Short mmCIF file of N, CA and C and ligand atoms in Angstrom, two decimals:
data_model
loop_
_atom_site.label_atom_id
_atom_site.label_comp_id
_atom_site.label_asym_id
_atom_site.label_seq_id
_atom_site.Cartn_x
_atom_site.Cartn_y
_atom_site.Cartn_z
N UNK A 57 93.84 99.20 94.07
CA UNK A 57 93.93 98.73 92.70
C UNK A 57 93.74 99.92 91.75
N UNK A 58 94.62 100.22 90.81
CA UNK A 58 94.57 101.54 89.98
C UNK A 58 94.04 100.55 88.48
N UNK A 59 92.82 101.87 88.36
CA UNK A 59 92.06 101.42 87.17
C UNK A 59 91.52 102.69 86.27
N UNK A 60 91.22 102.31 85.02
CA UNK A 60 90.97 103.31 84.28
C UNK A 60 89.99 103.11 83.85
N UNK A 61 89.40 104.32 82.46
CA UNK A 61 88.04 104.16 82.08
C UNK A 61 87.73 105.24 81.64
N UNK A 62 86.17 105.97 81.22
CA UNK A 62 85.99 106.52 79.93
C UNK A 62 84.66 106.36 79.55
N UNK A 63 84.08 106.99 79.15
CA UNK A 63 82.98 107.23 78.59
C UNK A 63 83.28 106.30 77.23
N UNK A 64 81.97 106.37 76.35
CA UNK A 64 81.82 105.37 75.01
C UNK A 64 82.62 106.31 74.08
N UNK A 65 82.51 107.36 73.52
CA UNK A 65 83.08 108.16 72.82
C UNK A 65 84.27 108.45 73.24
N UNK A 66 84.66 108.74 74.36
CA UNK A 66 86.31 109.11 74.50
C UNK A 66 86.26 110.33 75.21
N UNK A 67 85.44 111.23 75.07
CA UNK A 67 85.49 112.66 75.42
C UNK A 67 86.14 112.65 77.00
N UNK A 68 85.24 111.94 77.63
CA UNK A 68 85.84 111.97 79.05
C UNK A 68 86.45 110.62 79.46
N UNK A 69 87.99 110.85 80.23
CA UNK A 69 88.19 109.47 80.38
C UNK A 69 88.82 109.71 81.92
N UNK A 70 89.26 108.75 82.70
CA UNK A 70 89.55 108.77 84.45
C UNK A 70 90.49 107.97 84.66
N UNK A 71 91.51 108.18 85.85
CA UNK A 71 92.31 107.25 86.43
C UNK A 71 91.91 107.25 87.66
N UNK A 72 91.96 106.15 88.61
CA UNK A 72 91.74 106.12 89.46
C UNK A 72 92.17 104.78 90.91
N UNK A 73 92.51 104.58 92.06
CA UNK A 73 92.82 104.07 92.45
C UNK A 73 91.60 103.28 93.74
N UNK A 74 91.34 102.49 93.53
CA UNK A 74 89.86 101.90 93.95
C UNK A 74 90.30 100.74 95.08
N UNK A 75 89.11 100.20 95.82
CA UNK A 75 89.25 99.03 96.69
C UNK A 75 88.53 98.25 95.84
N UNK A 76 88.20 97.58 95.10
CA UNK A 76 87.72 96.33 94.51
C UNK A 76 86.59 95.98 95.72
N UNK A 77 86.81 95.55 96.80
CA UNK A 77 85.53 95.35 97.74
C UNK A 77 84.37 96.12 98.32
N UNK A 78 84.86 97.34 97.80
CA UNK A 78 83.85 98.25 97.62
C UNK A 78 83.01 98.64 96.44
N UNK A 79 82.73 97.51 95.85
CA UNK A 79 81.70 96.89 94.55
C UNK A 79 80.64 97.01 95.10
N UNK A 80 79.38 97.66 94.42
CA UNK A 80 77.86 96.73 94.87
C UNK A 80 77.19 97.35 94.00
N UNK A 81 75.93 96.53 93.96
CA UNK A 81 74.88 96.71 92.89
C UNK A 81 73.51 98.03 93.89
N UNK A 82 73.19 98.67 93.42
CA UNK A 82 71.88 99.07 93.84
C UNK A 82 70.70 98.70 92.60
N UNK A 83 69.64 98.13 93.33
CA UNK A 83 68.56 97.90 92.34
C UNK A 83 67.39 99.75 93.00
N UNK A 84 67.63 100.53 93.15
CA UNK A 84 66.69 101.28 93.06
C UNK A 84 66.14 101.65 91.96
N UNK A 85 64.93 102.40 91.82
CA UNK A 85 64.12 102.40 90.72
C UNK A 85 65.04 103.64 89.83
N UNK A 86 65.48 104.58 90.88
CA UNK A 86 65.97 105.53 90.23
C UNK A 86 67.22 104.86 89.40
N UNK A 87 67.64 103.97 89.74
CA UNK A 87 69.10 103.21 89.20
C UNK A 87 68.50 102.88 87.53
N UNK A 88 67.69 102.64 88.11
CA UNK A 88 66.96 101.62 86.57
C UNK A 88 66.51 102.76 85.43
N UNK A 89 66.25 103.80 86.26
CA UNK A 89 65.52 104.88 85.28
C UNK A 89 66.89 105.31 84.75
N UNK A 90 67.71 105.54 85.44
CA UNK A 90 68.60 106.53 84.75
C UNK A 90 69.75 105.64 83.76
N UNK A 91 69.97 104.18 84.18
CA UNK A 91 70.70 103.45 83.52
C UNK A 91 70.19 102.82 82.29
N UNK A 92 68.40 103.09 82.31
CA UNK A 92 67.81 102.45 81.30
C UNK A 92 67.63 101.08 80.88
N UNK A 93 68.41 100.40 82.63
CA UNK A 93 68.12 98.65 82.43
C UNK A 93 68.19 98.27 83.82
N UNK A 94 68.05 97.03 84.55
CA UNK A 94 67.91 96.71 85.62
C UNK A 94 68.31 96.82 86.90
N UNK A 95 69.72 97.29 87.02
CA UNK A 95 70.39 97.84 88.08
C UNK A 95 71.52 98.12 87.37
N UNK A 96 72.25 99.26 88.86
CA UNK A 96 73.40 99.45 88.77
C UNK A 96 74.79 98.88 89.20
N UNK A 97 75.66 98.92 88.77
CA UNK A 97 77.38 98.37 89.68
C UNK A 97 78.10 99.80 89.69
N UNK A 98 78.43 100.07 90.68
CA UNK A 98 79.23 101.29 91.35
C UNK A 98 80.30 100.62 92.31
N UNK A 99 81.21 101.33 92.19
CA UNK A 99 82.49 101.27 93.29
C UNK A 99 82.64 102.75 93.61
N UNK A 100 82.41 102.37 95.16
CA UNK A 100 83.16 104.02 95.47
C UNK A 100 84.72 104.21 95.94
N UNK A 101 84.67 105.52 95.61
CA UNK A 101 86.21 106.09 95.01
C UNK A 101 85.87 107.13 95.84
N UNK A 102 86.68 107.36 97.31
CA UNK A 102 86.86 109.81 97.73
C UNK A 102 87.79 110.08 96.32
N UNK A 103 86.93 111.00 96.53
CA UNK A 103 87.73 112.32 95.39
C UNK A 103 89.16 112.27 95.44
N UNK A 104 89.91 112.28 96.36
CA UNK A 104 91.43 112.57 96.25
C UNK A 104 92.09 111.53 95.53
N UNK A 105 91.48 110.12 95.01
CA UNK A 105 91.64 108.95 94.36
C UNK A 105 91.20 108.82 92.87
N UNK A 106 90.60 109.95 92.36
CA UNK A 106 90.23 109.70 90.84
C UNK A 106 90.28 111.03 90.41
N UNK A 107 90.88 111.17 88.71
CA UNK A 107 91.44 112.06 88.11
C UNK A 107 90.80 112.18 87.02
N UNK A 108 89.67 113.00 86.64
CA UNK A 108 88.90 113.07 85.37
C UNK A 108 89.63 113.92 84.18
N UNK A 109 89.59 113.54 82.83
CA UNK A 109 90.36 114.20 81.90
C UNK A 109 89.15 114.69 81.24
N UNK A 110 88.79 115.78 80.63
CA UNK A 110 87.08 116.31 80.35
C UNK A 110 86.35 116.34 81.51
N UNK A 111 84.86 117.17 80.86
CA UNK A 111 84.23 117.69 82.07
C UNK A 111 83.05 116.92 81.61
N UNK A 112 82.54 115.96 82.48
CA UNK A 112 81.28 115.66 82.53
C UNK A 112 80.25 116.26 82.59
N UNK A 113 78.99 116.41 82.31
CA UNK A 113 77.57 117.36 82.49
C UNK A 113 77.47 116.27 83.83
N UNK A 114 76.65 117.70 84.22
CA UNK A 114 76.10 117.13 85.59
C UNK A 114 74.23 117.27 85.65
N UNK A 115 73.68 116.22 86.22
CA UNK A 115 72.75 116.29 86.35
C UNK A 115 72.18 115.79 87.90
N UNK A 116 70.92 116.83 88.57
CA UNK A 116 71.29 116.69 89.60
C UNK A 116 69.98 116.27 90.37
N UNK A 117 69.43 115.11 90.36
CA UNK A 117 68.17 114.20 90.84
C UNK A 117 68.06 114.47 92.41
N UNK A 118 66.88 114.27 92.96
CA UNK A 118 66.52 114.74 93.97
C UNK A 118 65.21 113.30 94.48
N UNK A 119 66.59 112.42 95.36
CA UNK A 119 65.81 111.23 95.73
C UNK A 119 64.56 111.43 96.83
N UNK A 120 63.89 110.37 97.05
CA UNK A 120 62.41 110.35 97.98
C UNK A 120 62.98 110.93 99.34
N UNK A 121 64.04 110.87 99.45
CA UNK A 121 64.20 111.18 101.15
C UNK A 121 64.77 112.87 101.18
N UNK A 122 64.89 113.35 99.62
CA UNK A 122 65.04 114.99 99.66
C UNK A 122 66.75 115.23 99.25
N UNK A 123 67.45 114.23 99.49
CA UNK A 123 68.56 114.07 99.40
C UNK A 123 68.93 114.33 97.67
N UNK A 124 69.99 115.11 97.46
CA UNK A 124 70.01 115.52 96.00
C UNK A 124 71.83 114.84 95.65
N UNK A 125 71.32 114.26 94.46
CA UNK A 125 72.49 113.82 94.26
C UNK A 125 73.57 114.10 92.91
N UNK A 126 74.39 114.20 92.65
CA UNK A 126 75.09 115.13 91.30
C UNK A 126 75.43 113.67 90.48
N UNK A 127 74.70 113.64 89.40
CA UNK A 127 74.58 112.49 88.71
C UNK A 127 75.69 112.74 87.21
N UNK A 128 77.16 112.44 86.75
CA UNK A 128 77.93 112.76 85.42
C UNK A 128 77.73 112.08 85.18
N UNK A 129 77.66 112.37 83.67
CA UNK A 129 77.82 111.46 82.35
C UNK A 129 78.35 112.62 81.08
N UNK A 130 78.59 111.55 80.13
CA UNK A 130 79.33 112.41 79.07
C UNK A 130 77.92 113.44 78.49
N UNK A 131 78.24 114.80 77.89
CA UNK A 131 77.19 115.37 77.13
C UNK A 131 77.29 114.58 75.56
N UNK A 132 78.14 113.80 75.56
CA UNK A 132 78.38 113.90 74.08
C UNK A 132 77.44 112.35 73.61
N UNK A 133 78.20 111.45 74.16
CA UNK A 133 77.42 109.81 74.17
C UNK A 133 76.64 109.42 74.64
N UNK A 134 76.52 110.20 76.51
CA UNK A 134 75.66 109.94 77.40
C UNK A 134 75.96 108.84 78.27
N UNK A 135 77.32 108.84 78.21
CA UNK A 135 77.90 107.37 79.40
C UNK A 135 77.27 108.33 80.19
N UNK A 136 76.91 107.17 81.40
CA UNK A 136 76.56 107.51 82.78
C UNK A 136 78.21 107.21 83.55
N UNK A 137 78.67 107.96 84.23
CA UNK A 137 80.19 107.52 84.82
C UNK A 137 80.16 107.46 86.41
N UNK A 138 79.31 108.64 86.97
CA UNK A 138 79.58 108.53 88.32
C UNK A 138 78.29 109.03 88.66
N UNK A 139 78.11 108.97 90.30
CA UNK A 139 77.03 110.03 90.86
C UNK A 139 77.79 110.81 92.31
N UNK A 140 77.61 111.14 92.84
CA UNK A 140 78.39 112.11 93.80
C UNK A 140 77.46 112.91 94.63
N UNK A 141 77.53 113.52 95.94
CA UNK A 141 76.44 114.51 96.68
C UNK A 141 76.87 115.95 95.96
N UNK A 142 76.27 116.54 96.41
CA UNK A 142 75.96 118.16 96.21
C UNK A 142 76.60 118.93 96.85
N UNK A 143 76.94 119.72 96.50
CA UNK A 143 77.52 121.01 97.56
C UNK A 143 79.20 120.58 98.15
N UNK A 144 79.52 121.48 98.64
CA UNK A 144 80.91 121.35 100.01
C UNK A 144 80.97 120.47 100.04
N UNK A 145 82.23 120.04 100.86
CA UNK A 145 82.70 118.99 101.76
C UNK A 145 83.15 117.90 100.83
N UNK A 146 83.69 117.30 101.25
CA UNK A 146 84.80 115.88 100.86
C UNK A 146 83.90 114.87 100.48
N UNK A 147 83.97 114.77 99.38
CA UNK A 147 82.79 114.04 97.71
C UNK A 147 83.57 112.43 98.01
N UNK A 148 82.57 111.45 97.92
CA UNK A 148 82.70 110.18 97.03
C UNK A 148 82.33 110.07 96.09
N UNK A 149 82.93 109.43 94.95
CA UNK A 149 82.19 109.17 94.05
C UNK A 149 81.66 107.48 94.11
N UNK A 150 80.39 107.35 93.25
CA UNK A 150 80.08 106.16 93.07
C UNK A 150 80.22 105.99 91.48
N UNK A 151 81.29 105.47 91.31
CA UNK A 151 81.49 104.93 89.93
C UNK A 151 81.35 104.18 88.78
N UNK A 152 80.62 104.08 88.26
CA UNK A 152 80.09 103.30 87.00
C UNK A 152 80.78 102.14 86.60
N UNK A 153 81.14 100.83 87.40
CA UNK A 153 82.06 100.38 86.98
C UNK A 153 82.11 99.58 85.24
N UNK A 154 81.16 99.70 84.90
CA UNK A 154 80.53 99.64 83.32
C UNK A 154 81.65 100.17 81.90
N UNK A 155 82.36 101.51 82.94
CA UNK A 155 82.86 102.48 82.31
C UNK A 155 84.52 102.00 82.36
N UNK A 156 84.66 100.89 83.63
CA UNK A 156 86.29 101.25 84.09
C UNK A 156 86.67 100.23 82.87
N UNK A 157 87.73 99.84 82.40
CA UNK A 157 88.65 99.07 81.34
C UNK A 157 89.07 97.69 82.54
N UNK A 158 88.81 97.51 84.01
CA UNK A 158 88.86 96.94 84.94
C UNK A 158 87.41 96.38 85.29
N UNK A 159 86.64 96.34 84.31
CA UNK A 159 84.98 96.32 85.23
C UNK A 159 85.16 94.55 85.43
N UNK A 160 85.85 93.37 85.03
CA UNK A 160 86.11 92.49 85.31
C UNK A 160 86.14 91.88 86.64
N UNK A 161 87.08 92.83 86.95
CA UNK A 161 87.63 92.65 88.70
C UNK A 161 86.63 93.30 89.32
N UNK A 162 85.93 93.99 88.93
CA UNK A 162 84.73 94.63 89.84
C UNK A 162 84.04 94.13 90.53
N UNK A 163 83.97 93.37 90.94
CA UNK A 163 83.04 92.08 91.77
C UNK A 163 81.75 92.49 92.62
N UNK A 164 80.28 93.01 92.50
CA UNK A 164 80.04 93.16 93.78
C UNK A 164 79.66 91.95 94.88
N UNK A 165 79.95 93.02 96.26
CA UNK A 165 80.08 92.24 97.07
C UNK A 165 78.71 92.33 97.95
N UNK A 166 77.74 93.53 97.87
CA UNK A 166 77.06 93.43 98.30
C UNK A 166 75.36 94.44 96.99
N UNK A 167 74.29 94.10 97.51
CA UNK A 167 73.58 94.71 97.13
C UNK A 167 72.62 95.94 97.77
N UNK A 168 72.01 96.83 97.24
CA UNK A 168 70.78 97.45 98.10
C UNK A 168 69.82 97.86 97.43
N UNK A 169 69.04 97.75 98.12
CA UNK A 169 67.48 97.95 98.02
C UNK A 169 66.81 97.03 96.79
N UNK A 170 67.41 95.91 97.24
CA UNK A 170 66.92 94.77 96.83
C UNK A 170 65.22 94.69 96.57
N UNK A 171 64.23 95.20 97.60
CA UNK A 171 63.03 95.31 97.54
C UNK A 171 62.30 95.61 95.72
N UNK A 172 63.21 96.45 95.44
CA UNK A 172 62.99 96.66 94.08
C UNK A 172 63.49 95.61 93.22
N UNK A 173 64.62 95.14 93.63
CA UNK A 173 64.92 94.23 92.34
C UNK A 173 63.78 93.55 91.11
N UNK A 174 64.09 93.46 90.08
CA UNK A 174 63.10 93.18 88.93
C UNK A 174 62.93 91.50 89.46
N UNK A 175 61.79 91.34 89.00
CA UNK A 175 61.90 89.86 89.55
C UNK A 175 62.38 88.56 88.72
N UNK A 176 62.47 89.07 87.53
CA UNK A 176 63.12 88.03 86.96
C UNK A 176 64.69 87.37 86.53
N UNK A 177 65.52 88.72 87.65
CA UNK A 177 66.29 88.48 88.03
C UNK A 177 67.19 86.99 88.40
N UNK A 178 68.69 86.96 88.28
CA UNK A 178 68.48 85.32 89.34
C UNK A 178 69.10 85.81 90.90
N UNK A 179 69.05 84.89 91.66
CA UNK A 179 68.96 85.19 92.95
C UNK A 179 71.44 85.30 92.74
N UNK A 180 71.85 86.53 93.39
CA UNK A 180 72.95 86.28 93.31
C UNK A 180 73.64 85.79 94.71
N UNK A 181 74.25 84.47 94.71
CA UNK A 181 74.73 83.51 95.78
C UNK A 181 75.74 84.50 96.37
N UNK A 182 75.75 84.21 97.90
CA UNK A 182 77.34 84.84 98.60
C UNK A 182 77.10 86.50 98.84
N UNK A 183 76.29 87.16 98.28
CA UNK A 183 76.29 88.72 98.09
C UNK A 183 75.98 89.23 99.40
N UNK A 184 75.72 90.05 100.14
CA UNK A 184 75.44 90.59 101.27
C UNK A 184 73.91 91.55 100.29
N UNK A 185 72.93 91.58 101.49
CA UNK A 185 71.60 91.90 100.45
C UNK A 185 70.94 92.89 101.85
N UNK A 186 70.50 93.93 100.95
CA UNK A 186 69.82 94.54 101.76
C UNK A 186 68.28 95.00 101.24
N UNK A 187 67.36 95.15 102.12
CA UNK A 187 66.15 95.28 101.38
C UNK A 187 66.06 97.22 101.01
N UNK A 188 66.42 97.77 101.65
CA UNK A 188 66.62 99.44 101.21
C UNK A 188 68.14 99.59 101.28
N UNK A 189 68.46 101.36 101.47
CA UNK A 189 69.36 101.56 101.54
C UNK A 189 70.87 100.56 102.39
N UNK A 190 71.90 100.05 102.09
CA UNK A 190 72.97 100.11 102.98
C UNK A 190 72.83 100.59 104.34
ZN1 LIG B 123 81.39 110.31 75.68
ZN1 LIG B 124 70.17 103.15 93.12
#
């Protein structure tokens, strides 16, 4: 499914060609800190599938298990757009689907690290749930 999208301001915007079933929410804490509200929705996208127009700032968090992850967003508005690993080798991105002009069809299909979820949450029916990571 080819979908587009963009930061709030415009500066940076993306094309990209996605699986729709590869939707899901993470409730980690770090999700919450950096999104500034209860969880996240990401679809992942390999690199050879999405085309950024502008350069995102990168910021680069360093989760509990040591694992460092390359976190874009715009410098200008501060969309959060993607997060991605570090270094070499053949990148996924996890995509902000918040950001795509498609976030409709975004469906997730599964969750992780549910353990965190806020609790006043509602329980989401049908989802595939995990208590940590995937
Ligand atoms: Zn922007
Ligand atoms: Zn997370």
């Amino acid at each position: 499914m080819k979908i587009s999208g963009g930061c709030h301001c415009g500066a940076i915007t993306y094309k990209a060609d996605v699986e729709p079933e590869r939707t899901a929410i993470c409730h980690c804490t770090d999700c919450q800190k950096l999104t500034g509200t209860a969880f996240r929705v990401t679809v992942q996208v390999p690199e050879e599938n999405i085309a950024f127009s502008g350069m995102p700032k990168i910021y680069v968090k360093v989760g509990d298990s040591g694992n460092k992850r390359a976190q874009g967003f715009c410098g200008e508005c501060g969309s959060h757009l993607f997060a991605t690993s570090v270094g070499d080798g053949p990148k996924v991105y996890g995509l902000r689907t918040g950001t795509s002009d498609q976030r409709d069809q975004l469906v997730p299909r599964k969750q992780v690290w549910h353990r965190s979820a806020l609790h006043w949450l509602p329980e989401f029916e049908g989802m595939a749930t995990a208590e940590k990571a995937s």
